[in-house]
Every structure is written in structure tokens, then in C-alpha cells.
Amino acid sequence: MTIEDMGKPSAAGEPGAPLLLVEDLQIELITEAGVIRTVDGISFAIHQGETVTIIGESGSGKSTTAMGILRLLPAGLAVLSGSVRFEGVDVVAQPEAIEKIRGRRVSLIPQDPMTALSPVHKIGRQIAEAVRLRRPELSRAAAADRAVYLLEQVRIPDPARQLSRYPHQLSGGMLQRVIIAMALAGEPVLLVADEPTSALDVTVQGGILDLLLDLQQTTGVGILMITHDLGVARLVSDRVYVMRDGRFVESGEVEQVVEHPRDDYTRALLAAVPVLGAWDEDPGTAPDPPPDPHATPTGMQTGEPR
């Protein structure tokens, strides 16, 4: 496989149409210093019941990719080109279509639940509002019942009691489960999980990842996982895409990428992972720092989006 083919979805041997098909996606951000291309021609696909992970260091473009495909980047400051198809609907060519897709067919699990929830409203009210936004025909009582069911689904004990609590009264792990419950309110076929465990204690992370995998097995939901953590990627992924400077430098099944990395950058990421008890070993060479985002790649003109 050549680097030009890296990350391109293949139709051969894949049963059914993909939930998400991204082809040659480019994202340019308009800043005072000029145009910055943060995502540069990536392609991938996600099918039902599959977890695809984009992994890379801070500044690689992975979270921008997630926000871009959901059309959550600032309007007028982000220019998208290429194709992003949710169940066949291209939200790059038809940006207005995302309003009927986001929160229903595809939902976001954000990084920090404390900033995603209102601190002045009770958990039950916030989940019920998410339910009624997706299913306006439901009464308030029915939405409250649905909120209890969703909390049960994410394994929160005594869910009816939790509805009357405020976010600050719950632990970080419990709050992340609340966020996952809200993401499930519209019964999505695809979850976009943007660093869903990065704000959690390491002892809590495993429980959240196990929850996502169990939900996937019971519902068949596809998952796009965004992470910088190779341990997370290895635990949950079917396929991995290694991202650097807005491009995929390597892709493949997770064990293949972890056990037999082909790219120097992937090997550097693996070498930088700390190993318990390996204090006397050579830690390896860390990846080079990301380049200046304002630097202009060859052939690109600043100040003018493509």
C-alpha cells in the first residue's frame, strides 16, 4: 500500500454501505494570520458495529476532523471541501442536512462533561430536554421516564434518584456516563467520541471504555474514537488511523499498527509510551513537535481558501 492509498476506504469485501464515508476531506481555518489547513485530504469509512480510531498528538488535526464532519466548527471561519456522507447524505455539499442528522443519526460525546452540562440545571432536566429535542411528541413525563431508562442503560445506580442532582454532585465518571446517556437520546447509529476519557482518572477510564463497547455490542452503533492514547486505541479499535499535521501517515487493523508499525512517526509514538518498571531503558525518541500552523505548505497560497 502506498502512502497515497493510506486511509482510503475500500468497497471490496465490506458488507453493506458505510454509516460514515469521508473522502478527501480538507479543512481550512481562516485566521488573522491567514488560512491554516488543519486537515489535508483524509479518507476513511465506518460501518455498523465498528470502531475506528484517529490517533495523534495535540495539534495533529484529529479533533478538528471530528468537529468538521459534524459541522460544529465556527461558521464563516472554517472551509470544508471533499465529501462527508452520513448514510449517503453529503453534509459538505448540503450543510443544512446536518441539522436533521446531528443528535439523531449521529451524536457527539465531548471531552469534558463539566463544560458540556449546565451547572445550574438538574441532570434529569438536561437529559429530558435532550430527549424531547429528538422526540418532540413525548410528554414531559414520558421524557423523564426515558431519562431514567437512559441512565440505566449507562449503568448509573439508582437512576431515578440521580435525576434530581446537579452536575457538581456527581463524580467525573458519572458525569461522563450522563453525557453518553444524552448522546443516546436520539438512538444514533454513530457516536463521535472526542477524547471521552481524557478528563477522567485512569482508574475510571476503563469502565467508560467497557461501557462504550457493551453499548456497541447491544445496539450495533458505530464509533469514531478520537484519542492521543495508544492504550485506548488498542482496547476499543477495529481500525486505527495515525494522524500527523492533518494527514494520515499510517492506517490498518489495530494490532497490525501497534505490533508492526510502518511509519517512523507511529514508532516514535509507541516509543514515547511509558512502561511500568522500565526506568533504566532508553525511552526512545519522541516525535518532532508539530510545525508552525501558519507555515505555508508547498503549492498553497495563504489568505485564500481553496
PDB file of C-alpha atoms in Angstrom:
ATOM      1  CA  MET A   1       0.000   0.000   0.000  1.00  0.00           C
ATOM      2  CA  THR A   2       1.383   3.395  -0.976  1.00  0.00           C
ATOM      3  CA  ILE A   3       1.115   6.489   1.175  1.00  0.00           C
ATOM      4  CA  GLU A   4      -1.333   7.908  -1.382  1.00  0.00           C
ATOM      5  CA  ASP A   5      -3.656   4.977  -0.709  1.00  0.00           C
ATOM      6  CA  MET A   6      -3.266   5.210   3.073  1.00  0.00           C
ATOM      7  CA  GLY A   7      -6.599   5.658   4.820  1.00  0.00           C
ATOM      8  CA  LYS A   8      -8.740   5.395   1.698  1.00  0.00           C
ATOM      9  CA  PRO A   9     -11.859   3.273   2.270  1.00  0.00           C
ATOM     10  CA  SER A  10     -12.190   0.138   0.195  1.00  0.00           C
ATOM     11  CA  ALA A  11     -15.535  -1.086  -1.052  1.00  0.00           C
ATOM     12  CA  ALA A  12     -14.281  -4.603  -1.680  1.00  0.00           C
ATOM     13  CA  GLY A  13     -15.305  -7.159   0.894  1.00  0.00           C
ATOM     14  CA  GLU A  14     -17.147  -4.676   3.134  1.00  0.00           C
ATOM     15  CA  PRO A  15     -20.735  -5.760   3.801  1.00  0.00           C
ATOM     16  CA  GLY A  16     -23.332  -3.014   3.427  1.00  0.00           C
ATOM     17  CA  ALA A  17     -22.982   0.697   2.915  1.00  0.00           C
ATOM     18  CA  PRO A  18     -20.934   2.621   5.497  1.00  0.00           C
ATOM     19  CA  LEU A  19     -22.602   4.740   8.156  1.00  0.00           C
ATOM     20  CA  LEU A  20     -19.961   7.384   7.525  1.00  0.00           C
ATOM     21  CA  LEU A  21     -17.865   7.803   4.393  1.00  0.00           C
ATOM     22  CA  VAL A  22     -15.237  10.553   4.342  1.00  0.00           C
ATOM     23  CA  GLU A  23     -13.385  11.169   1.082  1.00  0.00           C
ATOM     24  CA  ASP A  24     -10.552  13.652   0.530  1.00  0.00           C
ATOM     25  CA  LEU A  25     -11.672  15.893   3.403  1.00  0.00           C
ATOM     26  CA  GLN A  26      -9.828  19.182   3.713  1.00  0.00           C
ATOM     27  CA  ILE A  27     -10.491  21.760   6.429  1.00  0.00           C
ATOM     28  CA  GLU A  28      -9.049  25.256   6.303  1.00  0.00           C
ATOM     29  CA  LEU A  29      -9.423  27.722   9.172  1.00  0.00           C
ATOM     30  CA  ILE A  30      -9.466  31.426   8.422  1.00  0.00           C
ATOM     31  CA  THR A  31      -7.408  33.395  10.949  1.00  0.00           C
ATOM     32  CA  GLU A  32      -5.980  36.902  11.206  1.00  0.00           C
ATOM     33  CA  ALA A  33      -2.619  35.493  10.142  1.00  0.00           C
ATOM     34  CA  GLY A  34      -4.084  33.808   7.060  1.00  0.00           C
ATOM     35  CA  VAL A  35      -5.548  30.452   6.140  1.00  0.00           C
ATOM     36  CA  ILE A  36      -4.409  27.369   8.055  1.00  0.00           C
ATOM     37  CA  ARG A  37      -5.041  23.965   6.542  1.00  0.00           C
ATOM     38  CA  THR A  38      -5.588  21.757   9.589  1.00  0.00           C
ATOM     39  CA  VAL A  39      -6.917  18.697   7.754  1.00  0.00           C
ATOM     40  CA  ASP A  40      -5.366  17.830   4.422  1.00  0.00           C
ATOM     41  CA  GLY A  41      -7.114  15.250   2.252  1.00  0.00           C
ATOM     42  CA  ILE A  42      -8.094  12.374   4.562  1.00  0.00           C
ATOM     43  CA  SER A  43     -10.405   9.477   3.719  1.00  0.00           C
ATOM     44  CA  PHE A  44     -11.968   6.737   5.852  1.00  0.00           C
ATOM     45  CA  ALA A  45     -15.198   4.831   6.400  1.00  0.00           C
ATOM     46  CA  ILE A  46     -17.108   3.474   9.408  1.00  0.00           C
ATOM     47  CA  HIS A  47     -19.611   0.618   9.219  1.00  0.00           C
ATOM     48  CA  GLN A  48     -22.275  -0.550  11.659  1.00  0.00           C
ATOM     49  CA  GLY A  49     -20.816  -2.034  14.838  1.00  0.00           C
ATOM     50  CA  GLU A  50     -17.279  -0.859  14.001  1.00  0.00           C
ATOM     51  CA  THR A  51     -14.926   1.335  15.992  1.00  0.00           C
ATOM     52  CA  VAL A  52     -12.483   3.445  14.012  1.00  0.00           C
ATOM     53  CA  THR A  53      -9.906   5.461  15.936  1.00  0.00           C
ATOM     54  CA  ILE A  54      -7.976   8.529  14.835  1.00  0.00           C
ATOM     55  CA  ILE A  55      -4.892   8.866  16.995  1.00  0.00           C
ATOM     56  CA  GLY A  56      -2.260  11.577  17.132  1.00  0.00           C
ATOM     57  CA  GLU A  57      -0.618  14.144  19.347  1.00  0.00           C
ATOM     58  CA  SER A  58      -2.093  17.536  20.201  1.00  0.00           C
ATOM     59  CA  GLY A  59      -2.304  19.741  17.118  1.00  0.00           C
ATOM     60  CA  SER A  60      -2.424  16.838  14.654  1.00  0.00           C
ATOM     61  CA  GLY A  61      -5.939  17.739  13.469  1.00  0.00           C
ATOM     62  CA  LYS A  62      -7.889  14.832  14.936  1.00  0.00           C
ATOM     63  CA  SER A  63     -10.427  16.852  16.973  1.00  0.00           C
ATOM     64  CA  THR A  64     -10.794  19.342  14.118  1.00  0.00           C
ATOM     65  CA  THR A  65     -11.705  16.364  11.940  1.00  0.00           C
ATOM     66  CA  ALA A  66     -14.420  15.301  14.392  1.00  0.00           C
ATOM     67  CA  MET A  67     -15.852  18.815  14.706  1.00  0.00           C
ATOM     68  CA  GLY A  68     -15.630  19.317  10.959  1.00  0.00           C
ATOM     69  CA  ILE A  69     -17.587  16.245   9.954  1.00  0.00           C
ATOM     70  CA  LEU A  70     -20.288  17.226  12.466  1.00  0.00           C
ATOM     71  CA  ARG A  71     -20.268  20.808  11.091  1.00  0.00           C
ATOM     72  CA  LEU A  72     -19.540  22.207  14.560  1.00  0.00           C
ATOM     73  CA  LEU A  73     -16.651  24.456  13.529  1.00  0.00           C
ATOM     74  CA  PRO A  74     -17.353  28.230  13.597  1.00  0.00           C
ATOM     75  CA  ALA A  75     -19.440  29.275  10.630  1.00  0.00           C
ATOM     76  CA  GLY A  76     -17.556  31.543   8.261  1.00  0.00           C
ATOM     77  CA  LEU A  77     -14.199  30.649   9.812  1.00  0.00           C
ATOM     78  CA  ALA A  78     -13.895  27.075   8.564  1.00  0.00           C
ATOM     79  CA  VAL A  79     -13.919  25.995   4.917  1.00  0.00           C
ATOM     80  CA  LEU A  80     -14.578  22.327   4.140  1.00  0.00           C
ATOM     81  CA  SER A  81     -14.012  20.546   0.860  1.00  0.00           C
ATOM     82  CA  GLY A  82     -14.217  16.926  -0.174  1.00  0.00           C
ATOM     83  CA  SER A  83     -17.091  14.701   0.900  1.00  0.00           C
ATOM     84  CA  VAL A  84     -18.581  13.668   4.263  1.00  0.00           C
ATOM     85  CA  ARG A  85     -21.505  11.296   3.830  1.00  0.00           C
ATOM     86  CA  PHE A  86     -23.737  10.176   6.693  1.00  0.00           C
ATOM     87  CA  GLU A  87     -25.748   7.231   5.371  1.00  0.00           C
ATOM     88  CA  GLY A  88     -25.303   8.649   1.874  1.00  0.00           C
ATOM     89  CA  VAL A  89     -26.093  12.304   2.654  1.00  0.00           C
ATOM     90  CA  ASP A  90     -23.160  14.617   1.911  1.00  0.00           C
ATOM     91  CA  VAL A  91     -23.082  17.358   4.568  1.00  0.00           C
ATOM     92  CA  VAL A  92     -20.277  19.194   2.789  1.00  0.00           C
ATOM     93  CA  ALA A  93     -22.357  19.661  -0.349  1.00  0.00           C
ATOM     94  CA  GLN A  94     -25.582  20.034   1.706  1.00  0.00           C
ATOM     95  CA  PRO A  95     -24.566  21.660   5.012  1.00  0.00           C
ATOM     96  CA  GLU A  96     -28.175  22.263   6.020  1.00  0.00           C
ATOM     97  CA  ALA A  97     -28.756  18.487   6.098  1.00  0.00           C
ATOM     98  CA  ILE A  98     -26.673  18.112   9.251  1.00  0.00           C
ATOM     99  CA  GLU A  99     -29.473  19.656  11.325  1.00  0.00           C
ATOM    100  CA  LYS A 100     -31.619  16.559  10.761  1.00  0.00           C
ATOM    101  CA  ILE A 101     -28.706  14.173  11.284  1.00  0.00           C
ATOM    102  CA  ARG A 102     -26.724  15.543  14.228  1.00  0.00           C
ATOM    103  CA  GLY A 103     -28.148  14.426  17.564  1.00  0.00           C
ATOM    104  CA  ARG A 104     -30.358  11.864  15.863  1.00  0.00           C
ATOM    105  CA  ARG A 105     -28.405   9.642  13.487  1.00  0.00           C
ATOM    106  CA  VAL A 106     -25.023  10.743  14.834  1.00  0.00           C
ATOM    107  CA  SER A 107     -24.170  12.094  18.289  1.00  0.00           C
ATOM    108  CA  LEU A 108     -21.117  13.656  19.915  1.00  0.00           C
ATOM    109  CA  ILE A 109     -19.530  12.597  23.201  1.00  0.00           C
ATOM    110  CA  PRO A 110     -17.369  15.628  24.106  1.00  0.00           C
ATOM    111  CA  GLN A 111     -14.116  15.689  26.065  1.00  0.00           C
ATOM    112  CA  ASP A 112     -15.159  17.425  29.271  1.00  0.00           C
ATOM    113  CA  PRO A 113     -18.609  16.672  30.733  1.00  0.00           C
ATOM    114  CA  MET A 114     -18.371  19.589  33.173  1.00  0.00           C
ATOM    115  CA  THR A 115     -18.321  22.090  30.305  1.00  0.00           C
ATOM    116  CA  ALA A 116     -20.930  20.170  28.299  1.00  0.00           C
ATOM    117  CA  LEU A 117     -23.548  20.281  31.068  1.00  0.00           C
ATOM    118  CA  SER A 118     -25.241  23.316  32.573  1.00  0.00           C
ATOM    119  CA  PRO A 119     -24.166  23.722  36.211  1.00  0.00           C
ATOM    120  CA  VAL A 120     -27.466  25.396  37.210  1.00  0.00           C
ATOM    121  CA  HIS A 121     -29.896  22.738  35.958  1.00  0.00           C
ATOM    122  CA  LYS A 122     -30.534  19.284  37.335  1.00  0.00           C
ATOM    123  CA  ILE A 123     -29.360  16.200  35.485  1.00  0.00           C
ATOM    124  CA  GLY A 124     -32.918  14.997  34.868  1.00  0.00           C
ATOM    125  CA  ARG A 125     -33.988  18.230  33.220  1.00  0.00           C
ATOM    126  CA  GLN A 126     -30.999  18.251  30.902  1.00  0.00           C
ATOM    127  CA  ILE A 127     -31.464  14.656  29.772  1.00  0.00           C
ATOM    128  CA  ALA A 128     -35.218  15.124  29.338  1.00  0.00           C
ATOM    129  CA  GLU A 129     -34.610  18.214  27.194  1.00  0.00           C
ATOM    130  CA  ALA A 130     -32.237  16.195  25.010  1.00  0.00           C
ATOM    131  CA  VAL A 131     -34.909  13.517  24.661  1.00  0.00           C
ATOM    132  CA  ARG A 132     -37.693  15.970  23.739  1.00  0.00           C
ATOM    133  CA  LEU A 133     -35.425  17.756  21.263  1.00  0.00           C
ATOM    134  CA  ARG A 134     -35.114  14.476  19.355  1.00  0.00           C
ATOM    135  CA  ARG A 135     -38.680  13.280  20.062  1.00  0.00           C
ATOM    136  CA  PRO A 136     -40.891  16.374  20.499  1.00  0.00           C
ATOM    137  CA  GLU A 137     -44.043  14.263  20.547  1.00  0.00           C
ATOM    138  CA  LEU A 138     -43.188  12.950  24.018  1.00  0.00           C
ATOM    139  CA  SER A 139     -44.772  14.492  27.097  1.00  0.00           C
ATOM    140  CA  ARG A 140     -42.602  15.767  29.936  1.00  0.00           C
ATOM    141  CA  ALA A 141     -43.479  12.710  31.999  1.00  0.00           C
ATOM    142  CA  ALA A 142     -42.588  10.361  29.151  1.00  0.00           C
ATOM    143  CA  ALA A 143     -39.309  12.206  28.605  1.00  0.00           C
ATOM    144  CA  ALA A 144     -38.488  11.855  32.314  1.00  0.00           C
ATOM    145  CA  ASP A 145     -39.180   8.120  32.107  1.00  0.00           C
ATOM    146  CA  ARG A 146     -36.930   7.930  29.076  1.00  0.00           C
ATOM    147  CA  ALA A 147     -34.211   9.763  31.025  1.00  0.00           C
ATOM    148  CA  VAL A 148     -34.368   7.101  33.746  1.00  0.00           C
ATOM    149  CA  TYR A 149     -34.076   4.375  31.102  1.00  0.00           C
ATOM    150  CA  LEU A 150     -31.050   6.048  29.508  1.00  0.00           C
ATOM    151  CA  LEU A 151     -29.295   6.327  32.866  1.00  0.00           C
ATOM    152  CA  GLU A 152     -29.988   2.641  33.445  1.00  0.00           C
ATOM    153  CA  GLN A 153     -28.506   1.903  30.041  1.00  0.00           C
ATOM    154  CA  VAL A 154     -25.225   3.601  31.007  1.00  0.00           C
ATOM    155  CA  ARG A 155     -25.144   1.753  34.352  1.00  0.00           C
ATOM    156  CA  ILE A 156     -25.778   4.629  36.726  1.00  0.00           C
ATOM    157  CA  PRO A 157     -27.064   3.208  40.016  1.00  0.00           C
ATOM    158  CA  ASP A 158     -30.432   4.384  41.370  1.00  0.00           C
ATOM    159  CA  PRO A 159     -31.105   6.412  38.188  1.00  0.00           C
ATOM    160  CA  ALA A 160     -34.392   7.937  39.321  1.00  0.00           C
ATOM    161  CA  ARG A 161     -32.620   9.473  42.321  1.00  0.00           C
ATOM    162  CA  GLN A 162     -29.828  10.885  40.151  1.00  0.00           C
ATOM    163  CA  LEU A 163     -32.299  12.940  38.104  1.00  0.00           C
ATOM    164  CA  SER A 164     -32.664  15.431  40.949  1.00  0.00           C
ATOM    165  CA  ARG A 165     -28.911  16.039  41.294  1.00  0.00           C
ATOM    166  CA  TYR A 166     -26.814  18.852  39.865  1.00  0.00           C
ATOM    167  CA  PRO A 167     -23.630  18.135  37.852  1.00  0.00           C
ATOM    168  CA  HIS A 168     -21.314  19.195  40.691  1.00  0.00           C
ATOM    169  CA  GLN A 169     -22.844  16.481  42.886  1.00  0.00           C
ATOM    170  CA  LEU A 170     -21.624  13.680  40.592  1.00  0.00           C
ATOM    171  CA  SER A 171     -18.138  12.308  40.005  1.00  0.00           C
ATOM    172  CA  GLY A 172     -16.309  12.753  36.706  1.00  0.00           C
ATOM    173  CA  GLY A 173     -17.037   9.176  35.688  1.00  0.00           C
ATOM    174  CA  MET A 174     -20.736   9.541  36.486  1.00  0.00           C
ATOM    175  CA  LEU A 175     -20.897  12.796  34.541  1.00  0.00           C
ATOM    176  CA  GLN A 176     -19.328  11.142  31.501  1.00  0.00           C
ATOM    177  CA  ARG A 177     -21.999   8.449  31.721  1.00  0.00           C
ATOM    178  CA  VAL A 178     -24.652  11.180  31.803  1.00  0.00           C
ATOM    179  CA  ILE A 179     -23.144  12.684  28.652  1.00  0.00           C
ATOM    180  CA  ILE A 180     -23.214   9.275  26.958  1.00  0.00           C
ATOM    181  CA  ALA A 181     -26.864   8.874  28.021  1.00  0.00           C
ATOM    182  CA  MET A 182     -27.685  12.231  26.399  1.00  0.00           C
ATOM    183  CA  ALA A 183     -25.837  11.185  23.252  1.00  0.00           C
ATOM    184  CA  LEU A 184     -28.025   8.067  23.112  1.00  0.00           C
ATOM    185  CA  ALA A 185     -31.250  10.067  23.436  1.00  0.00           C
ATOM    186  CA  GLY A 186     -31.817  10.151  19.674  1.00  0.00           C
ATOM    187  CA  GLU A 187     -30.941   6.452  19.208  1.00  0.00           C
ATOM    188  CA  PRO A 188     -27.987   7.254  16.925  1.00  0.00           C
ATOM    189  CA  VAL A 189     -26.312   4.804  14.583  1.00  0.00           C
ATOM    190  CA  LEU A 190     -22.940   6.552  15.011  1.00  0.00           C
ATOM    191  CA  LEU A 191     -21.171   8.049  18.033  1.00  0.00           C
ATOM    192  CA  VAL A 192     -18.296  10.501  17.684  1.00  0.00           C
ATOM    193  CA  ALA A 193     -16.272  10.214  20.905  1.00  0.00           C
ATOM    194  CA  ASP A 194     -13.785  13.088  21.161  1.00  0.00           C
ATOM    195  CA  GLU A 195     -11.241  12.098  23.834  1.00  0.00           C
ATOM    196  CA  PRO A 196     -14.065  10.746  26.047  1.00  0.00           C
ATOM    197  CA  THR A 197     -11.723   9.606  28.842  1.00  0.00           C
ATOM    198  CA  SER A 198      -9.060  12.327  28.787  1.00  0.00           C
ATOM    199  CA  ALA A 199     -10.651  14.295  31.664  1.00  0.00           C
ATOM    200  CA  LEU A 200     -11.056  11.187  33.846  1.00  0.00           C
ATOM    201  CA  ASP A 201      -8.884   9.482  36.397  1.00  0.00           C
ATOM    202  CA  VAL A 202      -7.105   6.496  34.890  1.00  0.00           C
ATOM    203  CA  THR A 203      -8.980   4.151  37.235  1.00  0.00           C
ATOM    204  CA  VAL A 204     -12.300   5.347  35.772  1.00  0.00           C
ATOM    205  CA  GLN A 205     -11.308   5.265  32.100  1.00  0.00           C
ATOM    206  CA  GLY A 206     -11.589   1.502  31.746  1.00  0.00           C
ATOM    207  CA  GLY A 207     -15.182   1.496  32.956  1.00  0.00           C
ATOM    208  CA  ILE A 208     -16.212   4.130  30.414  1.00  0.00           C
ATOM    209  CA  LEU A 209     -14.499   2.270  27.562  1.00  0.00           C
ATOM    210  CA  ASP A 210     -16.099  -1.015  28.622  1.00  0.00           C
ATOM    211  CA  LEU A 211     -19.463   0.750  28.661  1.00  0.00           C
ATOM    212  CA  LEU A 212     -18.992   2.022  25.105  1.00  0.00           C
ATOM    213  CA  LEU A 213     -18.013  -1.443  23.879  1.00  0.00           C
ATOM    214  CA  ASP A 214     -21.021  -3.032  25.588  1.00  0.00           C
ATOM    215  CA  LEU A 215     -23.360  -0.433  24.104  1.00  0.00           C
ATOM    216  CA  GLN A 216     -21.875  -1.158  20.719  1.00  0.00           C
ATOM    217  CA  GLN A 217     -22.495  -4.885  21.099  1.00  0.00           C
ATOM    218  CA  THR A 218     -26.115  -4.390  22.187  1.00  0.00           C
ATOM    219  CA  THR A 219     -27.093  -1.634  19.742  1.00  0.00           C
ATOM    220  CA  GLY A 220     -24.715  -2.074  16.795  1.00  0.00           C
ATOM    221  CA  VAL A 221     -23.724   1.611  16.939  1.00  0.00           C
ATOM    222  CA  GLY A 222     -20.599   2.628  15.042  1.00  0.00           C
ATOM    223  CA  ILE A 223     -17.971   4.661  16.912  1.00  0.00           C
ATOM    224  CA  LEU A 224     -15.436   7.217  15.723  1.00  0.00           C
ATOM    225  CA  MET A 225     -12.924   7.484  18.570  1.00  0.00           C
ATOM    226  CA  ILE A 226     -10.585  10.463  18.805  1.00  0.00           C
ATOM    227  CA  THR A 227      -7.648   9.946  21.170  1.00  0.00           C
ATOM    228  CA  HIS A 228      -3.963  10.563  21.794  1.00  0.00           C
ATOM    229  CA  ASP A 229      -3.765   7.421  23.943  1.00  0.00           C
ATOM    230  CA  LEU A 230      -2.458   4.268  22.279  1.00  0.00           C
ATOM    231  CA  GLY A 231      -3.789   2.207  25.173  1.00  0.00           C
ATOM    232  CA  VAL A 232      -7.319   3.451  24.491  1.00  0.00           C
ATOM    233  CA  ALA A 233      -6.904   2.812  20.769  1.00  0.00           C
ATOM    234  CA  ARG A 234      -5.712  -0.727  21.327  1.00  0.00           C
ATOM    235  CA  LEU A 235      -8.558  -1.560  23.693  1.00  0.00           C
ATOM    236  CA  VAL A 236     -11.505  -0.363  21.619  1.00  0.00           C
ATOM    237  CA  SER A 237     -10.484  -0.131  17.947  1.00  0.00           C
ATOM    238  CA  ASP A 238     -11.116  -2.280  14.921  1.00  0.00           C
ATOM    239  CA  ARG A 239      -9.061   0.034  12.712  1.00  0.00           C
ATOM    240  CA  VAL A 240      -6.649   2.837  13.526  1.00  0.00           C
ATOM    241  CA  TYR A 241      -5.602   5.908  11.548  1.00  0.00           C
ATOM    242  CA  VAL A 242      -2.447   7.655  12.754  1.00  0.00           C
ATOM    243  CA  MET A 243      -2.652  11.386  12.102  1.00  0.00           C
ATOM    244  CA  ARG A 244       0.125  13.934  11.846  1.00  0.00           C
ATOM    245  CA  ASP A 245      -0.036  17.504  10.542  1.00  0.00           C
ATOM    246  CA  GLY A 246      -3.566  16.977   9.244  1.00  0.00           C
ATOM    247  CA  ARG A 247      -2.775  13.821   7.254  1.00  0.00           C
ATOM    248  CA  PHE A 248      -2.940  10.079   7.834  1.00  0.00           C
ATOM    249  CA  VAL A 249       0.574   8.656   7.860  1.00  0.00           C
ATOM    250  CA  GLU A 250      -0.457   5.092   8.620  1.00  0.00           C
ATOM    251  CA  SER A 251      -3.625   3.012   8.911  1.00  0.00           C
ATOM    252  CA  GLY A 252      -4.702  -0.573   9.419  1.00  0.00           C
ATOM    253  CA  GLU A 253      -6.149  -3.030  11.894  1.00  0.00           C
ATOM    254  CA  VAL A 254      -5.212  -2.026  15.416  1.00  0.00           C
ATOM    255  CA  GLU A 255      -2.926  -4.966  16.191  1.00  0.00           C
ATOM    256  CA  GLN A 256      -1.132  -4.536  12.884  1.00  0.00           C
ATOM    257  CA  VAL A 257      -0.421  -0.867  13.557  1.00  0.00           C
ATOM    258  CA  VAL A 258       0.617  -1.389  17.182  1.00  0.00           C
ATOM    259  CA  GLU A 259       2.677  -4.540  16.717  1.00  0.00           C
ATOM    260  CA  HIS A 260       4.155  -3.806  13.292  1.00  0.00           C
ATOM    261  CA  PRO A 261       4.161  -0.038  12.695  1.00  0.00           C
ATOM    262  CA  ARG A 262       5.464   1.008   9.269  1.00  0.00           C
ATOM    263  CA  ASP A 263       5.847   4.753   9.735  1.00  0.00           C
ATOM    264  CA  ASP A 264       8.596   6.384  11.810  1.00  0.00           C
ATOM    265  CA  TYR A 265       6.062   8.684  13.451  1.00  0.00           C
ATOM    266  CA  THR A 266       3.965   5.730  14.645  1.00  0.00           C
ATOM    267  CA  ARG A 267       7.072   4.057  16.006  1.00  0.00           C
ATOM    268  CA  ALA A 268       8.008   7.274  17.821  1.00  0.00           C
ATOM    269  CA  LEU A 269       4.547   7.479  19.394  1.00  0.00           C
ATOM    270  CA  LEU A 270       4.849   3.892  20.585  1.00  0.00           C
ATOM    271  CA  ALA A 271       8.343   4.507  21.957  1.00  0.00           C
ATOM    272  CA  ALA A 272       7.074   7.501  23.924  1.00  0.00           C
ATOM    273  CA  VAL A 273       4.521   5.430  25.855  1.00  0.00           C
ATOM    274  CA  PRO A 274       5.808   4.909  29.426  1.00  0.00           C
ATOM    275  CA  VAL A 275       6.213   1.307  30.591  1.00  0.00           C
ATOM    276  CA  LEU A 276       5.900   0.495  34.286  1.00  0.00           C
ATOM    277  CA  GLY A 277       9.245  -0.595  35.712  1.00  0.00           C
ATOM    278  CA  ALA A 278      11.241   0.384  32.626  1.00  0.00           C
ATOM    279  CA  TRP A 279      13.069   3.254  34.326  1.00  0.00           C
ATOM    280  CA  ASP A 280      16.524   2.223  33.121  1.00  0.00           C
ATOM    281  CA  GLU A 281      15.531   1.675  29.498  1.00  0.00           C
ATOM    282  CA  ASP A 282      16.050   4.141  26.683  1.00  0.00           C
ATOM    283  CA  PRO A 283      12.702   5.958  26.398  1.00  0.00           C
ATOM    284  CA  GLY A 284      13.158   6.329  22.655  1.00  0.00           C
ATOM    285  CA  THR A 285      12.851   9.431  20.556  1.00  0.00           C
ATOM    286  CA  ALA A 286       9.712  11.494  20.946  1.00  0.00           C
ATOM    287  CA  PRO A 287       8.013  12.712  17.754  1.00  0.00           C
ATOM    288  CA  ASP A 288       9.164  16.040  16.394  1.00  0.00           C
ATOM    289  CA  PRO A 289       6.925  18.902  17.546  1.00  0.00           C
ATOM    290  CA  PRO A 290       4.126  19.928  15.167  1.00  0.00           C
ATOM    291  CA  PRO A 291       5.189  22.558  12.621  1.00  0.00           C
ATOM    292  CA  ASP A 292       4.079  26.157  12.796  1.00  0.00           C
ATOM    293  CA  PRO A 293       0.431  26.044  11.627  1.00  0.00           C
ATOM    294  CA  HIS A 294       0.912  29.365   9.847  1.00  0.00           C
ATOM    295  CA  ALA A 295       3.712  27.945   7.717  1.00  0.00           C
ATOM    296  CA  THR A 296       2.585  27.526   4.121  1.00  0.00           C
ATOM    297  CA  PRO A 297       2.981  24.058   2.568  1.00  0.00           C
ATOM    298  CA  THR A 298       4.412  23.949  -0.941  1.00  0.00           C
ATOM    299  CA  GLY A 299       1.828  24.890  -3.548  1.00  0.00           C
ATOM    300  CA  MET A 300      -0.581  26.570  -1.113  1.00  0.00           C
ATOM    301  CA  GLN A 301      -1.347  30.287  -1.084  1.00  0.00           C
ATOM    302  CA  THR A 302      -2.206  31.892   2.265  1.00  0.00           C
ATOM    303  CA  GLY A 303      -5.142  34.209   2.695  1.00  0.00           C
ATOM    304  CA  GLU A 304      -7.213  32.403   0.065  1.00  0.00           C
ATOM    305  CA  PRO A 305      -9.180  29.223   0.950  1.00  0.00           C
ATOM    306  CA  ARG A 306      -9.264  26.514  -1.652  1.00  0.00           C
TER     307      ARG A 306
END
